[in-house]
Each structure stands twice: as structure tokens, then as C-alpha cells.
């Protein structure tokens, strides 16, 4: 409720518990979290973002949350991220993805704005699925692709407004995606794309 928290040496929030973390934004409150450009090493702690959790994260409430990520990802979980209706979220990342989850990202509602500046980064990045059923989500990436060569084989990684390694499903809400720079993508899904409702626009400019 009205928190401004900056850690110049690492994450603003670093939750090392593997159980569910419930983040409730107090009605009408404005909250800001920011990390540093470099992270101090902590034994046995793998911290991946300005707002990081080893376990699941469920966001709710009718306040606002701004995350400024300058060293790593913006909001990251080694499990899943879920956004319930009501909140307003803004994430700006310059050294990683805007939001990153290992086990999926679910958007039930809320207003979510993600901006990423940097080569090959994603607005939303999930190693599993992404599901959108409500709210208004805007994802913008600005950056070119990166090329790495291993044993003579070149691998190209480009920006994407939304990237998931499994299925993408949308049944409601509004989703706007813009990716600029060389080889930028709007929506990149590893398996299926299933849109049964809502309003979706993807633009790639590069």
C-alpha cells in the first residue's frame, strides 16, 4: 500500500519460498519496485528479476504496480504468474524479459503494460503456456536479434512481444503486441494458437 522500494544491488522483491506468493495491491494505491543494474551474489539464491519468486505468484487487488528492471527480468517466477482482475501493472525492462515464468502465465483481467528495450528480449516469456481471458494487455519490444555461434552453427534469437514454448489460448480481453527491430515477432507459440474470443492485434516492424 503505497510502497516505493529500490535495491541498487539486486532485486527489490526476492522470494525464495517455493509456495504460492499472493500479492494484493491495496485499493487506489501506487507502488513501485526497482532493481539495480548489477546483482550481488548470494549463496544458494538464484534471483532472476526485479520482482522474483521461486514459487507461484498470484496478483490481485485494485491498486497499481510499476516495476523498473535494469539488471534482469521485470517480474519473474520459477513457477507460474497469474493476474486476477482489477489491478494496473506497468513493467519496463532493459536487461531481460518484461515477465518471465517457467510454468505458465495466466491473465484473467487487469490492465497490463509491458515495454522492453534490448536485443532478443521478450515482453512476456513462458517456458509453458500463456492464457488470456480478460483485461487489457499491451506488449512492446524494441530491439534487434542476436546471433551466437557454437561449433560453427549459428543460432538467431529475436525479440517477441509474447513468447511461449507450449500453447497460447485467448478467450477474452484485449491483447496488443508490437515488436520492432530486425526479425522481431508479435506472437510466437511453441505448439498451438487458439483464439476463441477477445480482441488481438500483433504488429512486427523490422
Coordinates of C-alpha atoms in Angstrom, one line a residue:
X1 CA 0.0 0.0 0.0
X2 CA 2.0 3.0 -1.3
X3 CA 5.4 1.3 -1.4
X4 CA 8.4 2.6 -3.2
X5 CA 11.3 0.1 -2.9
X6 CA 14.6 0.2 -4.8
X7 CA 17.6 -2.2 -4.3
X8 CA 20.7 -0.9 -6.0
X9 CA 22.5 -4.3 -5.5
X10 CA 19.8 -6.7 -6.7
X11 CA 16.1 -7.5 -6.7
X12 CA 13.5 -5.3 -4.9
X13 CA 11.5 -8.5 -4.1
X14 CA 13.3 -11.8 -3.7
X15 CA 11.0 -14.6 -2.6
X16 CA 13.0 -17.8 -2.1
X17 CA 10.0 -19.8 -0.9
X18 CA 8.6 -22.4 -3.4
X19 CA 5.0 -22.0 -2.2
X20 CA 2.4 -19.6 -3.6
X21 CA 3.0 -15.8 -3.1
X22 CA -0.1 -13.7 -3.0
X23 CA 0.5 -10.0 -3.9
X24 CA -2.5 -7.8 -3.1
X25 CA -2.5 -4.2 -4.3
X26 CA -4.4 -2.0 -1.8
X27 CA -7.3 -0.1 -3.5
X28 CA -6.1 3.1 -5.1
X29 CA -2.5 2.6 -4.1
X30 CA 0.5 3.2 -6.3
X31 CA 3.5 1.0 -5.7
X32 CA 7.0 1.0 -7.4
X33 CA 9.7 -1.6 -7.3
X34 CA 13.1 -1.3 -9.0
X35 CA 16.3 -3.3 -9.1
X36 CA 19.9 -2.4 -9.6
X37 CA 22.0 -2.7 -12.8
X38 CA 24.1 -5.4 -11.1
X39 CA 23.2 -8.1 -8.6
X40 CA 25.3 -9.0 -5.5
X41 CA 25.9 -12.8 -5.3
X42 CA 24.0 -14.6 -2.5
X43 CA 24.8 -18.2 -1.8
X44 CA 22.2 -20.7 -2.9
X45 CA 19.9 -17.9 -4.2
X46 CA 19.1 -17.8 -7.9
X47 CA 17.4 -14.4 -8.4
X48 CA 16.2 -13.7 -11.9
X49 CA 14.3 -10.4 -11.8
X50 CA 13.5 -7.1 -10.0
X51 CA 10.4 -8.9 -8.7
X52 CA 11.4 -12.6 -8.3
X53 CA 9.7 -15.7 -6.7
X54 CA 10.8 -19.3 -6.6
X55 CA 7.1 -20.3 -6.3
X56 CA 3.8 -19.3 -7.9
X57 CA 2.8 -15.6 -7.9
X58 CA -0.9 -14.5 -7.9
X59 CA -1.5 -10.8 -8.3
X60 CA -4.8 -9.2 -7.2
X61 CA -6.3 -6.0 -5.8
X62 CA -7.3 -2.7 -7.3
X63 CA -4.1 -0.7 -7.0
X64 CA -1.2 0.0 -9.3
X65 CA 2.3 -1.6 -9.5
X66 CA 5.2 -0.3 -11.5
X67 CA 8.4 -2.4 -11.9
X68 CA 11.6 -0.9 -13.3
X69 CA 14.0 -3.7 -14.3
X70 CA 17.6 -2.5 -15.1
X71 CA 19.6 -5.6 -14.2
X72 CA 17.5 -8.7 -15.1
X73 CA 13.8 -9.6 -15.9
X74 CA 11.0 -7.4 -14.6
X75 CA 8.6 -9.9 -12.9
X76 CA 9.9 -13.5 -12.9
X77 CA 8.8 -16.8 -11.3
X78 CA 10.3 -20.3 -11.4
X79 CA 6.7 -21.5 -11.3
X80 CA 3.7 -19.6 -12.8
X81 CA 2.4 -16.0 -12.8
X82 CA -1.3 -15.2 -12.6
X83 CA -3.1 -11.8 -12.8
X84 CA -6.6 -11.5 -11.4
X85 CA -8.9 -8.6 -12.5
X86 CA -8.7 -5.2 -11.0
X87 CA -5.1 -4.1 -11.0
X88 CA -2.9 -1.9 -13.2
X89 CA 0.6 -3.1 -13.9
X90 CA 3.5 -1.4 -15.8
X91 CA 6.8 -3.2 -16.4
X92 CA 9.8 -1.7 -18.1
X93 CA 12.9 -3.9 -18.6
X94 CA 16.2 -3.1 -20.3
X95 CA 18.3 -6.2 -19.4
X96 CA 15.8 -9.1 -19.6
X97 CA 12.3 -10.0 -20.4
X98 CA 9.4 -8.0 -19.1
X99 CA 7.7 -11.0 -17.5
X100 CA 9.2 -14.5 -17.3
X101 CA 7.7 -17.7 -15.9
X102 CA 8.7 -21.3 -16.1
X103 CA 5.2 -22.9 -15.7
X104 CA 2.9 -20.5 -17.4
X105 CA 1.3 -17.1 -17.4
X106 CA -2.4 -16.6 -16.9
X107 CA -4.2 -13.3 -17.4
X108 CA -7.7 -13.2 -16.0
X109 CA -8.0 -9.5 -16.1
X110 CA -6.3 -6.2 -15.1
X111 CA -4.5 -3.6 -17.3
X112 CA -1.0 -4.7 -18.1
X113 CA 1.5 -2.7 -20.0
X114 CA 5.0 -4.1 -20.7
X115 CA 7.8 -2.3 -22.5
X116 CA 11.2 -4.0 -23.2
X117 CA 14.2 -2.3 -24.7
X118 CA 17.0 -4.6 -25.6
X119 CA 18.1 -7.1 -28.3
X120 CA 16.4 -10.5 -28.3
X121 CA 14.2 -9.9 -25.2
X122 CA 10.5 -10.7 -24.9
X123 CA 7.6 -8.8 -23.4
X124 CA 6.0 -12.0 -21.9
X125 CA 8.1 -15.2 -21.9
X126 CA 6.8 -18.5 -20.7
X127 CA 8.5 -21.9 -20.8
X128 CA 5.0 -23.4 -20.7
X129 CA 1.6 -21.9 -21.8
X130 CA 0.1 -18.4 -21.9
X131 CA -3.7 -18.0 -21.3
X132 CA -5.6 -14.7 -21.7
X133 CA -9.3 -14.5 -20.7
X134 CA -9.8 -10.8 -19.8
X135 CA -8.3 -7.4 -19.2
X136 CA -6.3 -5.2 -21.5
X137 CA -2.7 -6.2 -22.1
X138 CA -0.2 -4.2 -24.2
X139 CA 3.3 -5.6 -25.0
X140 CA 6.0 -3.6 -26.8
X141 CA 9.5 -4.8 -27.5
X142 CA 12.3 -2.7 -29.1
X143 CA 15.5 -4.4 -30.2
X144 CA 17.2 -6.4 -32.8
X145 CA 18.1 -10.1 -33.0
X146 CA 21.3 -11.6 -31.6
X147 CA 23.4 -14.3 -33.3
X148 CA 25.5 -16.7 -31.4
X149 CA 27.8 -19.4 -33.0
X150 CA 28.5 -22.7 -31.3
X151 CA 30.7 -25.3 -33.0
X152 CA 30.3 -23.5 -36.3
X153 CA 26.5 -23.4 -36.1
X154 CA 24.8 -20.0 -35.9
X155 CA 21.7 -19.6 -33.7
X156 CA 19.5 -16.5 -34.1
X157 CA 17.4 -15.2 -31.2
X158 CA 15.0 -12.3 -31.8
X159 CA 12.6 -10.2 -29.8
X160 CA 8.9 -11.2 -29.5
X161 CA 6.1 -9.3 -27.8
X162 CA 4.8 -12.7 -26.5
X163 CA 6.7 -16.0 -26.5
X164 CA 5.5 -19.3 -25.0
X165 CA 7.1 -22.7 -25.5
X166 CA 3.7 -24.5 -25.3
X167 CA 0.1 -23.4 -26.2
X168 CA -1.3 -19.9 -26.4
X169 CA -5.0 -19.5 -25.7
X170 CA -7.2 -16.4 -25.7
X171 CA -10.9 -16.4 -24.9
X172 CA -11.5 -12.7 -23.9
X173 CA -9.9 -9.4 -23.2
X174 CA -7.7 -7.2 -25.4
X175 CA -4.2 -8.0 -26.4
X176 CA -2.0 -5.6 -28.3
X177 CA 1.5 -6.6 -29.4
X178 CA 4.2 -4.6 -31.1
X179 CA 7.7 -5.7 -31.9
X180 CA 10.2 -3.6 -33.7
X181 CA 13.8 -4.3 -34.8
X182 CA 15.3 -7.0 -37.0
X183 CA 13.3 -10.2 -37.1
X184 CA 11.0 -9.1 -34.3
X185 CA 7.9 -11.2 -33.8
X186 CA 4.4 -10.4 -32.4
X187 CA 3.3 -13.8 -31.1
X188 CA 5.5 -16.9 -31.0
X189 CA 4.0 -20.1 -29.7
X190 CA 5.7 -23.5 -29.4
X191 CA 2.6 -25.6 -30.1
X192 CA -0.9 -24.3 -30.8
X193 CA -2.5 -20.8 -31.0
X194 CA -6.2 -21.0 -30.1
X195 CA -8.2 -17.7 -30.2
X196 CA -11.9 -18.1 -29.4
X197 CA -12.7 -14.6 -28.2
X198 CA -11.3 -11.2 -27.3
X199 CA -9.5 -8.6 -29.5
X200 CA -6.0 -9.5 -30.6
X201 CA -3.6 -7.3 -32.7
X202 CA 0.0 -8.2 -33.5
X203 CA 2.4 -6.0 -35.4
X204 CA 6.0 -6.7 -36.3
X205 CA 8.2 -3.9 -37.7
X206 CA 11.8 -4.6 -38.7

